[in-house]
Short mmCIF file of N, CA and C in Angstrom, two decimals:
data_model
loop_
_atom_site.label_atom_id
_atom_site.label_comp_id
_atom_site.label_asym_id
_atom_site.label_seq_id
_atom_site.Cartn_x
_atom_site.Cartn_y
_atom_site.Cartn_z
N UNK X 1 9.61 -48.15 103.46
CA UNK X 1 8.94 -47.10 104.49
C UNK X 1 9.74 -45.81 104.24
N UNK X 2 8.72 -44.70 104.34
CA UNK X 2 9.27 -43.39 104.13
C UNK X 2 10.00 -42.83 105.11
N UNK X 3 11.04 -42.06 104.56
CA UNK X 3 12.01 -41.70 105.79
C UNK X 3 11.41 -40.21 106.32
N UNK X 4 11.57 -39.92 107.72
CA UNK X 4 10.91 -38.88 108.26
C UNK X 4 11.66 -37.55 107.67
N UNK X 5 10.91 -36.58 107.54
CA UNK X 5 11.48 -35.25 106.94
C UNK X 5 12.32 -34.52 108.12
N UNK X 6 13.51 -34.13 107.59
CA UNK X 6 14.35 -33.34 108.51
C UNK X 6 14.24 -31.85 108.02
N UNK X 7 14.23 -31.14 109.02
CA UNK X 7 14.26 -29.64 109.05
C UNK X 7 15.48 -29.07 108.28
N UNK X 8 15.21 -28.30 107.29
CA UNK X 8 16.34 -27.81 106.66
C UNK X 8 16.64 -26.46 107.71
N UNK X 9 18.05 -26.19 107.27
CA UNK X 9 18.67 -25.15 108.31
C UNK X 9 17.62 -23.82 108.37
N UNK X 10 17.15 -23.47 107.32
CA UNK X 10 16.57 -22.25 107.33
C UNK X 10 14.81 -22.35 107.59
N UNK X 11 14.54 -23.60 107.75
CA UNK X 11 12.97 -23.84 108.16
C UNK X 11 12.77 -23.60 109.59
N UNK X 12 11.81 -22.76 109.86
CA UNK X 12 11.66 -22.33 111.35
C UNK X 12 11.20 -23.68 112.29
N UNK X 13 11.47 -23.35 113.41
CA UNK X 13 11.23 -24.64 114.26
C UNK X 13 9.86 -24.36 114.76
N UNK X 14 9.20 -25.59 115.27
CA UNK X 14 7.91 -25.37 115.92
C UNK X 14 7.99 -24.87 116.98
N UNK X 15 6.96 -24.40 117.61
CA UNK X 15 7.28 -23.38 118.95
C UNK X 15 7.56 -24.30 120.03
N UNK X 16 7.29 -25.51 120.16
CA UNK X 16 8.00 -26.40 121.26
C UNK X 16 9.32 -26.52 121.03
N UNK X 17 9.57 -26.87 119.83
CA UNK X 17 11.08 -27.10 119.51
C UNK X 17 11.97 -25.82 119.72
N UNK X 18 11.30 -24.82 119.39
CA UNK X 18 12.19 -23.72 119.59
C UNK X 18 12.23 -23.27 121.08
N UNK X 19 11.41 -23.59 121.94
CA UNK X 19 11.44 -23.54 123.48
C UNK X 19 12.71 -24.25 123.87
N UNK X 20 12.50 -25.68 123.50
CA UNK X 20 13.54 -26.56 124.02
C UNK X 20 15.03 -26.02 123.49
N UNK X 21 14.87 -25.63 122.19
CA UNK X 21 16.45 -25.19 121.91
C UNK X 21 16.93 -23.85 122.81
N UNK X 22 15.99 -22.65 123.06
CA UNK X 22 16.32 -21.64 123.75
C UNK X 22 16.61 -22.21 125.28
N UNK X 23 15.92 -23.05 125.86
CA UNK X 23 16.13 -23.64 127.26
C UNK X 23 17.33 -24.34 127.40
N UNK X 24 17.70 -25.11 126.30
CA UNK X 24 19.12 -25.89 126.14
C UNK X 24 20.26 -24.67 126.25
N UNK X 25 20.07 -23.60 125.56
CA UNK X 25 21.09 -22.60 125.30
C UNK X 25 21.07 -21.81 126.62
N UNK X 26 20.13 -21.58 127.34
CA UNK X 26 20.31 -21.00 128.64
C UNK X 26 20.91 -21.75 129.72
N UNK X 27 20.61 -23.15 129.69
CA UNK X 27 21.16 -24.06 130.54
C UNK X 27 22.78 -24.19 130.32
N UNK X 28 22.99 -24.34 129.02
CA UNK X 28 24.19 -24.47 128.56
C UNK X 28 25.23 -23.37 128.99
N UNK X 29 24.75 -22.17 128.70
CA UNK X 29 25.54 -20.99 129.08
C UNK X 29 25.68 -20.90 130.50
N UNK X 30 24.83 -21.19 131.29
CA UNK X 30 25.07 -21.26 132.91
C UNK X 30 26.06 -22.47 133.07
N UNK X 31 25.84 -23.67 132.77
CA UNK X 31 26.62 -24.77 132.90
C UNK X 31 28.24 -24.59 132.44
N UNK X 32 28.23 -24.16 131.23
CA UNK X 32 29.60 -23.95 130.69
C UNK X 32 30.28 -22.95 131.16
N UNK X 33 29.78 -22.03 131.63
CA UNK X 33 30.29 -20.85 132.40
C UNK X 33 30.92 -20.88 133.81
N UNK X 34 30.43 -22.18 134.11
CA UNK X 34 30.88 -22.60 135.63
C UNK X 34 32.08 -23.64 135.19
N UNK X 35 31.75 -24.43 134.33
CA UNK X 35 32.71 -25.60 133.87
C UNK X 35 32.83 -25.74 132.38
N UNK X 36 34.08 -25.57 131.74
CA UNK X 36 34.34 -25.60 130.50
C UNK X 36 34.00 -27.05 129.96
N UNK X 37 34.09 -28.01 130.76
CA UNK X 37 33.92 -29.50 130.12
C UNK X 37 32.58 -29.88 130.87
N UNK X 38 31.68 -29.26 131.16
CA UNK X 38 30.44 -29.82 131.67
C UNK X 38 29.74 -30.86 130.90
N UNK X 39 29.56 -31.96 131.27
CA UNK X 39 28.84 -33.00 130.52
C UNK X 39 27.66 -32.59 129.71
N UNK X 40 27.57 -32.99 128.31
CA UNK X 40 26.32 -32.74 127.57
C UNK X 40 25.21 -33.41 128.24
N UNK X 41 25.44 -34.55 128.62
CA UNK X 41 24.23 -35.24 129.22
C UNK X 41 23.54 -34.57 130.54
N UNK X 42 24.38 -33.69 131.27
CA UNK X 42 23.92 -33.00 132.44
C UNK X 42 23.25 -31.89 131.97
N UNK X 43 23.78 -31.15 130.89
CA UNK X 43 22.98 -29.97 130.40
C UNK X 43 21.61 -30.37 129.93
N UNK X 44 21.56 -31.54 129.23
CA UNK X 44 20.38 -32.01 128.72
C UNK X 44 19.33 -32.25 129.80
N UNK X 45 19.61 -32.96 130.72
CA UNK X 45 18.95 -33.17 131.93
C UNK X 45 18.42 -32.08 132.60
N UNK X 46 19.35 -31.04 132.86
CA UNK X 46 18.86 -29.82 133.74
C UNK X 46 18.05 -28.97 132.76
N UNK X 47 18.12 -29.17 131.32
CA UNK X 47 17.11 -28.32 130.49
C UNK X 47 15.86 -28.94 130.42
N UNK X 48 15.70 -30.32 130.86
CA UNK X 48 14.36 -31.07 130.75
C UNK X 48 14.28 -31.63 129.40
N UNK X 49 15.23 -32.00 128.73
CA UNK X 49 15.15 -32.61 127.34
C UNK X 49 15.79 -33.95 127.27
N UNK X 50 15.37 -34.94 126.48
CA UNK X 50 16.06 -36.23 126.26
C UNK X 50 17.29 -35.99 125.51
N UNK X 51 18.18 -37.04 125.54
CA UNK X 51 19.28 -37.02 124.77
C UNK X 51 19.00 -36.80 123.18
N UNK X 52 18.08 -37.43 122.73
CA UNK X 52 17.75 -37.15 121.20
C UNK X 52 17.29 -35.93 120.94
N UNK X 53 16.63 -35.15 121.78
CA UNK X 53 16.33 -33.70 121.48
C UNK X 53 17.42 -33.06 121.41
N UNK X 54 18.38 -33.19 122.68
CA UNK X 54 19.37 -32.36 122.56
C UNK X 54 20.37 -32.37 121.37
N UNK X 55 20.64 -33.79 121.06
CA UNK X 55 21.43 -33.78 119.83
C UNK X 55 20.79 -33.42 118.59
N UNK X 56 19.49 -33.48 118.37
CA UNK X 56 18.89 -32.94 117.27
C UNK X 56 19.16 -31.53 116.99
N UNK X 57 19.26 -30.77 118.31
CA UNK X 57 19.53 -29.34 118.19
C UNK X 57 20.95 -29.06 118.07
N UNK X 58 21.78 -29.94 118.84
CA UNK X 58 23.22 -29.64 118.81
C UNK X 58 23.94 -31.07 118.94
N UNK X 59 24.40 -31.17 117.59
CA UNK X 59 25.12 -32.77 117.42
C UNK X 59 26.36 -32.70 117.97
N UNK X 60 26.96 -31.77 118.44
CA UNK X 60 28.28 -31.79 119.09
C UNK X 60 28.44 -30.68 120.20
N UNK X 61 29.62 -30.92 120.98
CA UNK X 61 29.76 -29.79 121.87
C UNK X 61 30.11 -28.51 121.31
N UNK X 62 30.83 -28.69 120.04
CA UNK X 62 31.31 -27.56 119.19
C UNK X 62 30.32 -26.78 118.79
N UNK X 63 29.23 -27.51 118.35
CA UNK X 63 28.05 -26.84 117.61
C UNK X 63 27.19 -25.88 118.81
N UNK X 64 27.20 -26.48 120.13
CA UNK X 64 26.56 -26.13 121.24
C UNK X 64 27.29 -24.76 121.61
N UNK X 65 28.62 -24.93 121.87
CA UNK X 65 29.27 -23.46 122.32
C UNK X 65 29.25 -22.45 121.24
N UNK X 66 29.59 -22.87 120.00
CA UNK X 66 29.48 -21.70 118.96
C UNK X 66 28.16 -21.14 118.90
N UNK X 67 27.03 -21.95 118.99
CA UNK X 67 25.79 -21.54 119.00
C UNK X 67 25.41 -20.61 120.20
N UNK X 68 26.03 -20.92 121.28
CA UNK X 68 25.67 -20.08 122.44
C UNK X 68 26.25 -18.64 122.25
N UNK X 69 27.54 -18.72 121.80
CA UNK X 69 28.10 -17.45 121.42
C UNK X 69 27.32 -16.60 120.43
N UNK X 70 27.09 -17.46 119.27
CA UNK X 70 26.15 -16.61 118.01
C UNK X 70 25.02 -16.11 118.51
N UNK X 71 24.26 -16.98 119.35
CA UNK X 71 22.91 -16.67 119.86
C UNK X 71 22.88 -15.30 120.63
N UNK X 72 23.93 -15.48 121.56
CA UNK X 72 23.99 -14.15 122.51
C UNK X 72 24.25 -12.92 121.78
N UNK X 73 25.03 -13.17 120.89
CA UNK X 73 25.38 -12.01 119.89
C UNK X 73 24.33 -11.28 119.22
N UNK X 74 23.67 -12.39 118.62
CA UNK X 74 22.59 -12.08 118.00
C UNK X 74 21.30 -11.29 118.68
N UNK X 75 21.11 -11.89 119.97
CA UNK X 75 20.17 -11.25 120.94
C UNK X 75 20.57 -9.83 121.08
N UNK X 76 21.95 -9.47 121.36
CA UNK X 76 22.41 -8.01 121.65
C UNK X 76 22.05 -7.31 120.51
N UNK X 77 22.43 -7.67 119.16
CA UNK X 77 22.09 -6.93 118.00
C UNK X 77 20.81 -6.77 117.74
N UNK X 78 19.91 -7.75 117.90
CA UNK X 78 18.42 -7.43 117.85
C UNK X 78 17.81 -6.51 118.67
N UNK X 79 18.49 -6.21 119.87
CA UNK X 79 17.82 -5.55 120.78
C UNK X 79 18.02 -3.89 120.46
N UNK X 80 19.03 -3.60 119.31
CA UNK X 80 19.19 -2.30 119.09
C UNK X 80 18.03 -1.73 118.39
N UNK X 81 17.44 -2.15 117.16
CA UNK X 81 16.23 -1.37 116.54
C UNK X 81 15.03 -1.45 117.65
N UNK X 82 14.77 -2.46 118.40
CA UNK X 82 13.85 -2.36 119.30
C UNK X 82 14.00 -1.31 120.31
N UNK X 83 15.19 -1.15 120.99
CA UNK X 83 15.56 -0.05 121.76
C UNK X 83 15.07 1.50 121.26
N UNK X 84 15.57 1.62 119.87
CA UNK X 84 15.37 2.90 119.11
C UNK X 84 14.01 3.00 118.92
N UNK X 85 13.11 2.07 118.79
CA UNK X 85 11.88 2.06 118.41
C UNK X 85 11.15 2.74 119.75
N UNK X 86 11.50 2.55 121.03
CA UNK X 86 10.92 2.59 122.25
C UNK X 86 11.36 3.91 122.83
N UNK X 87 12.78 4.28 122.62
CA UNK X 87 13.42 5.26 123.38
C UNK X 87 13.90 6.28 122.52
N UNK X 88 14.57 7.39 122.92
CA UNK X 88 15.24 8.28 122.25
C UNK X 88 16.67 7.56 122.09
N UNK X 89 17.31 8.27 120.75
CA UNK X 89 18.44 7.64 120.53
C UNK X 89 19.67 7.37 121.56
N UNK X 90 19.87 8.51 122.53
CA UNK X 90 20.88 8.37 123.57
C UNK X 90 20.58 7.47 124.46
N UNK X 91 19.32 7.14 124.99
CA UNK X 91 18.78 6.06 125.84
C UNK X 91 18.92 5.09 125.40
N UNK X 92 18.58 4.77 124.09
CA UNK X 92 18.57 3.32 123.27
C UNK X 92 20.13 2.80 123.48
N UNK X 93 21.17 3.88 123.02
CA UNK X 93 22.63 3.56 122.94
C UNK X 93 23.17 3.19 124.34
N UNK X 94 22.67 3.90 125.26
CA UNK X 94 23.19 3.46 126.55
C UNK X 94 22.67 2.16 127.19
N UNK X 95 21.39 1.80 126.78
CA UNK X 95 20.84 0.53 127.39
C UNK X 95 21.37 -0.29 126.51
N UNK X 96 21.55 -0.35 125.15
CA UNK X 96 22.26 -1.20 124.31
C UNK X 96 23.44 -1.48 124.92
N UNK X 97 24.21 -0.56 125.33
CA UNK X 97 25.64 -1.04 125.87
C UNK X 97 25.37 -2.05 127.11
N UNK X 98 24.49 -1.67 127.97
CA UNK X 98 24.28 -2.78 128.99
C UNK X 98 24.13 -4.02 128.29
N UNK X 99 23.16 -4.22 127.50
CA UNK X 99 23.14 -5.48 126.82
C UNK X 99 24.45 -6.10 126.37
N UNK X 100 25.20 -5.24 125.79
CA UNK X 100 26.60 -5.66 125.36
C UNK X 100 27.29 -6.02 126.36
N UNK X 101 27.27 -5.36 127.42
CA UNK X 101 28.22 -5.73 128.65
C UNK X 101 27.85 -7.00 129.09
N UNK X 102 26.34 -7.39 129.30
CA UNK X 102 25.90 -8.81 129.61
C UNK X 102 26.63 -9.78 128.95
N UNK X 103 26.49 -9.52 127.53
CA UNK X 103 27.17 -10.44 126.54
C UNK X 103 28.68 -10.69 126.92
N UNK X 104 29.31 -9.60 126.86
CA UNK X 104 30.79 -9.61 127.18
C UNK X 104 31.28 -10.39 128.44
N UNK X 105 30.18 -10.26 129.52
CA UNK X 105 30.42 -11.21 130.70
C UNK X 105 30.22 -12.47 130.46
N UNK X 106 29.23 -12.96 129.87
CA UNK X 106 28.92 -14.08 129.47
C UNK X 106 30.08 -14.80 128.71
N UNK X 107 30.43 -14.07 127.69
CA UNK X 107 31.47 -14.59 126.91
C UNK X 107 32.86 -14.76 127.72
N UNK X 108 32.94 -13.93 128.59
CA UNK X 108 34.30 -14.10 129.40
C UNK X 108 34.18 -15.22 130.25
N UNK X 109 32.95 -15.62 130.64
CA UNK X 109 32.81 -16.84 131.57
C UNK X 109 32.87 -18.00 130.90
N UNK X 110 32.50 -17.95 129.40
CA UNK X 110 32.45 -18.90 128.43
C UNK X 110 33.93 -19.16 127.72
N UNK X 111 34.82 -18.25 127.98
CA UNK X 111 36.02 -18.22 127.26
C UNK X 111 36.82 -19.48 127.04
N UNK X 112 36.87 -20.26 128.26
CA UNK X 112 37.55 -21.59 128.33
C UNK X 112 36.91 -22.78 127.25
N UNK X 113 35.65 -22.56 127.34
CA UNK X 113 34.77 -23.46 126.69
C UNK X 113 35.01 -23.04 125.12
N UNK X 114 34.96 -21.89 124.72
CA UNK X 114 35.02 -21.38 123.29
C UNK X 114 36.43 -21.87 122.86
N UNK X 115 37.64 -21.42 123.68
CA UNK X 115 38.79 -21.96 123.34
C UNK X 115 39.16 -23.39 123.17
N UNK X 116 38.32 -24.29 124.00
CA UNK X 116 38.69 -25.55 123.77
C UNK X 116 38.11 -25.98 122.56
N UNK X 117 36.87 -25.44 121.98
CA UNK X 117 36.27 -25.88 120.64
C UNK X 117 36.80 -25.06 119.53
N UNK X 118 37.46 -24.22 119.50
CA UNK X 118 38.03 -23.45 118.37
C UNK X 118 39.49 -23.55 118.25
N UNK X 119 40.38 -24.18 119.35
CA UNK X 119 41.69 -24.09 119.13
C UNK X 119 42.31 -25.37 118.52
N UNK X 120 41.42 -26.49 118.55
CA UNK X 120 42.07 -27.84 117.92
C UNK X 120 42.03 -27.66 116.30
N UNK X 121 43.09 -28.49 115.73
CA UNK X 121 43.13 -28.49 114.48
C UNK X 121 41.86 -28.93 113.85
N UNK X 122 41.59 -28.09 112.73
CA UNK X 122 40.44 -28.18 111.82
C UNK X 122 39.08 -27.73 112.53
N UNK X 123 39.33 -27.14 113.76
CA UNK X 123 38.20 -26.71 114.43
C UNK X 123 37.40 -25.45 113.59
N UNK X 124 36.13 -25.54 114.02
CA UNK X 124 35.48 -24.20 113.38
C UNK X 124 35.92 -22.93 113.96
N UNK X 125 35.85 -21.82 113.04
CA UNK X 125 36.01 -20.61 113.78
C UNK X 125 35.18 -20.00 114.55
N UNK X 126 35.29 -18.99 115.32
CA UNK X 126 34.41 -18.15 116.25
C UNK X 126 33.76 -17.38 115.22
N UNK X 127 32.39 -17.08 115.41
CA UNK X 127 31.52 -16.45 114.56
C UNK X 127 32.07 -14.82 114.89
N UNK X 128 31.80 -14.26 113.55
CA UNK X 128 32.52 -12.86 113.43
C UNK X 128 31.28 -11.95 114.17
N UNK X 129 31.79 -10.96 114.57
CA UNK X 129 30.86 -10.00 115.44
C UNK X 129 30.15 -9.02 114.33
N UNK X 130 29.95 -9.15 113.13
CA UNK X 130 29.25 -8.45 112.31
C UNK X 130 27.98 -7.92 112.75
N UNK X 131 27.15 -8.93 113.43
CA UNK X 131 25.81 -8.22 113.84
C UNK X 131 25.99 -7.03 114.88
N UNK X 132 26.85 -7.29 115.70
CA UNK X 132 27.15 -6.31 116.81
C UNK X 132 27.59 -4.84 116.06
N UNK X 133 28.46 -5.19 115.17
CA UNK X 133 29.14 -3.96 114.36
C UNK X 133 27.98 -3.19 113.69
N UNK X 134 26.91 -3.96 113.07
CA UNK X 134 25.68 -3.40 112.35
C UNK X 134 25.03 -2.77 113.38
N UNK X 135 24.65 -3.21 114.47
CA UNK X 135 23.65 -2.76 115.37
C UNK X 135 24.46 -1.30 116.13
N UNK X 136 25.60 -1.36 116.51
CA UNK X 136 26.29 -0.20 116.81
C UNK X 136 26.30 0.91 115.76
N UNK X 137 26.49 0.51 114.46
CA UNK X 137 26.48 1.53 113.42
C UNK X 137 24.95 2.14 113.66
N UNK X 138 23.99 1.34 113.51
CA UNK X 138 22.63 1.93 113.75
C UNK X 138 22.28 2.64 114.99
N UNK X 139 22.72 2.41 115.88
CA UNK X 139 22.64 3.36 117.08
C UNK X 139 23.51 4.61 117.13
N UNK X 140 24.71 4.45 116.59
CA UNK X 140 25.64 5.73 116.32
C UNK X 140 24.86 6.67 115.24
N UNK X 141 24.53 6.06 114.07
CA UNK X 141 23.74 7.03 113.18
C UNK X 141 22.85 7.78 113.61
N UNK X 142 21.90 7.01 114.42
CA UNK X 142 20.76 7.69 115.15
C UNK X 142 21.05 8.87 116.08
N UNK X 143 22.08 8.66 116.76
CA UNK X 143 22.61 9.47 117.82
C UNK X 143 23.20 10.82 117.10
N UNK X 144 23.99 10.70 116.14
CA UNK X 144 24.51 11.50 115.31
C UNK X 144 23.56 12.59 114.75
N UNK X 145 22.63 11.74 113.98
CA UNK X 145 21.45 12.65 113.40
C UNK X 145 20.78 13.53 114.48
N UNK X 146 20.75 12.91 115.62
CA UNK X 146 20.11 13.52 116.56
C UNK X 146 20.75 14.50 117.45
N UNK X 147 22.12 14.72 116.96
CA UNK X 147 23.05 15.59 117.79
C UNK X 147 23.38 15.33 119.15
N UNK X 148 23.28 14.07 119.69
CA UNK X 148 23.34 13.72 120.88
C UNK X 148 24.96 13.16 121.25
N UNK X 149 25.65 12.81 120.08
CA UNK X 149 27.10 12.39 120.32
C UNK X 149 27.80 13.13 119.11
N UNK X 150 29.10 13.19 119.60
CA UNK X 150 30.02 13.88 118.49
C UNK X 150 29.84 13.18 117.17
N UNK X 151 30.21 14.07 116.15
CA UNK X 151 29.82 13.61 114.93
C UNK X 151 31.25 12.72 114.38
N UNK X 152 31.01 11.75 113.35
CA UNK X 152 32.00 10.86 112.91
C UNK X 152 32.30 9.79 113.51
N UNK X 153 31.75 9.33 114.83
CA UNK X 153 32.13 8.00 115.25
C UNK X 153 31.68 6.98 114.52
N UNK X 154 32.67 6.03 114.15
CA UNK X 154 32.40 4.82 113.42
C UNK X 154 32.19 3.67 114.40
N UNK X 155 31.54 2.55 113.79
CA UNK X 155 31.47 1.36 114.70
C UNK X 155 32.67 0.93 115.03
N UNK X 156 33.84 0.97 114.03
CA UNK X 156 35.04 0.58 114.62
C UNK X 156 35.63 1.53 115.64
N UNK X 157 35.40 2.79 115.80
CA UNK X 157 35.92 3.50 116.77
C UNK X 157 35.14 3.04 118.03
N UNK X 158 33.89 3.02 117.91
CA UNK X 158 33.21 2.66 119.02
C UNK X 158 33.75 1.34 119.82
N UNK X 159 34.01 0.19 118.93
CA UNK X 159 34.51 -1.04 119.49
C UNK X 159 35.89 -0.95 119.99
N UNK X 160 36.55 -0.08 119.48
CA UNK X 160 38.27 0.14 119.92
C UNK X 160 37.86 0.51 121.51
N UNK X 161 37.01 1.63 121.68
CA UNK X 161 36.65 2.39 122.99
C UNK X 161 35.95 0.99 123.97
N UNK X 162 34.99 0.61 123.51
CA UNK X 162 34.31 -0.23 124.34
C UNK X 162 34.95 -1.64 124.58
N UNK X 163 36.17 -2.04 123.88
CA UNK X 163 36.80 -3.03 124.15
C UNK X 163 37.10 -3.24 125.52
N UNK X 164 37.30 -2.17 126.16
CA UNK X 164 37.64 -2.28 127.71
C UNK X 164 36.83 -3.08 128.38
N UNK X 165 35.68 -3.52 128.05
CA UNK X 165 34.65 -4.26 128.57
C UNK X 165 35.21 -5.64 128.87
N UNK X 166 35.96 -6.17 127.97
CA UNK X 166 36.56 -7.45 127.82
C UNK X 166 37.64 -7.51 128.64
N UNK X 167 38.12 -6.48 129.20
CA UNK X 167 39.21 -6.51 130.35
C UNK X 167 38.79 -6.55 131.64
N UNK X 168 37.37 -6.44 131.88
CA UNK X 168 36.63 -6.46 133.33
C UNK X 168 36.22 -7.90 133.38
N UNK X 169 36.74 -8.48 134.74
CA UNK X 169 36.33 -10.00 134.86
C UNK X 169 34.93 -10.15 135.12
N UNK X 170 34.53 -11.42 134.86
CA UNK X 170 33.20 -11.58 135.05
C UNK X 170 32.69 -11.88 136.76
N UNK X 171 33.46 -11.55 137.67
CA UNK X 171 33.36 -11.89 139.04
C UNK X 171 32.08 -11.11 139.34
N UNK X 172 31.75 -11.35 140.84
CA UNK X 172 30.38 -10.86 141.34
C UNK X 172 30.34 -9.32 141.30
N UNK X 173 31.47 -8.78 141.25
CA UNK X 173 31.47 -7.13 141.46
C UNK X 173 31.53 -6.40 139.92
N UNK X 174 31.15 -7.34 138.94
CA UNK X 174 31.37 -6.69 137.69
C UNK X 174 30.38 -5.52 137.28
N UNK X 175 29.18 -5.66 137.86
CA UNK X 175 28.15 -4.61 137.55
C UNK X 175 28.54 -3.27 137.93
N UNK X 176 28.80 -2.85 138.94
CA UNK X 176 29.26 -1.49 139.42
C UNK X 176 30.42 -1.08 138.32
N UNK X 177 31.38 -1.82 138.16
CA UNK X 177 32.54 -1.22 137.48
C UNK X 177 32.15 -1.24 135.98
N UNK X 178 31.24 -2.13 135.43
CA UNK X 178 30.77 -1.79 134.02
C UNK X 178 29.94 -0.66 133.95
N UNK X 179 29.11 -0.38 134.92
CA UNK X 179 28.19 0.86 134.86
C UNK X 179 29.14 2.13 134.94
N UNK X 180 30.07 2.14 135.64
CA UNK X 180 31.15 3.45 135.69
C UNK X 180 31.71 3.52 134.44
N UNK X 181 31.98 2.31 133.93
CA UNK X 181 32.93 2.09 132.56
C UNK X 181 31.89 2.84 131.36
N UNK X 182 30.71 2.25 131.39
CA UNK X 182 29.79 2.59 130.17
C UNK X 182 29.48 4.17 130.19
N UNK X 183 29.19 4.65 131.53
CA UNK X 183 28.99 5.98 131.66
C UNK X 183 30.05 7.00 131.24
N UNK X 184 31.41 6.41 131.49
CA UNK X 184 32.45 7.16 130.84
C UNK X 184 32.57 7.07 129.57
N UNK X 185 32.24 5.95 129.01
CA UNK X 185 32.09 5.92 127.49
C UNK X 185 31.17 7.01 126.78
N UNK X 186 29.91 6.75 127.49
CA UNK X 186 28.91 7.95 126.98
C UNK X 186 29.14 9.23 127.11
N UNK X 187 30.14 9.65 128.27
CA UNK X 187 30.40 10.99 128.27
C UNK X 187 31.47 11.30 127.22
N UNK X 188 32.34 10.47 126.90
CA UNK X 188 33.21 10.63 125.69
C UNK X 188 32.63 10.80 124.44
N UNK X 189 31.48 9.95 124.08
CA UNK X 189 30.74 9.99 122.96
C UNK X 189 30.00 11.54 122.93
N UNK X 190 29.59 11.77 124.11
CA UNK X 190 28.69 13.33 124.25
C UNK X 190 29.78 14.60 123.90
N UNK X 191 31.00 14.29 124.12
CA UNK X 191 31.77 15.66 124.17
C UNK X 191 31.84 15.99 122.91
N UNK X 192 31.47 17.30 122.54
CA UNK X 192 31.48 17.81 121.23
C UNK X 192 30.23 17.49 120.26
N UNK X 193 29.24 17.08 121.06
CA UNK X 193 27.90 16.84 120.37
C UNK X 193 27.32 18.16 120.10
N UNK X 194 26.96 18.37 118.71
CA UNK X 194 26.35 19.54 118.49
C UNK X 194 24.95 19.85 119.16
N UNK X 195 24.41 19.00 119.53
CA UNK X 195 22.98 19.33 120.55
C UNK X 195 23.27 19.67 121.87
N UNK X 196 24.49 19.80 122.16
CA UNK X 196 24.74 19.86 123.87
C UNK X 196 25.07 21.32 123.83
#
């Protein structure tokens, strides 16, 4: 009897499989933010998928938690070129910072789940933030070329400053605090800009 073909890691998912995967990630993000040990069966049920579908996408809790982190990071990174295509560099950078803030708040809410899956002996490492660094670099270069920020700001500089986001708790009142903080960061980036 012929064996069913398995998708290779780089094989694109069918549209229904992709929707199932994204729905699982959305529900899992919400559930694991509230409870780091949320049962995977409850996540599958709330996402409207069977156990088999769930485990085909995410064979373990570790795989699910790390994919939530990686997926969220990639979504933020992918927003940078789209924003630059539709907006001026300065507006694109500020709106991208809002996306980054939402990711930071989700990550803070998932901190316990991430810690649980990455702290055990032999556990996988957390994905590196390379996509975010690349996206920040793209936006910073566009702004420097437009003269809207001070020259010479690197991605490393940006993340040292923006690191304050991770000090803001993900409670109900995070949005006004984050808005004030990001406006402050933008003011600092604009200081000394040649186009001002």
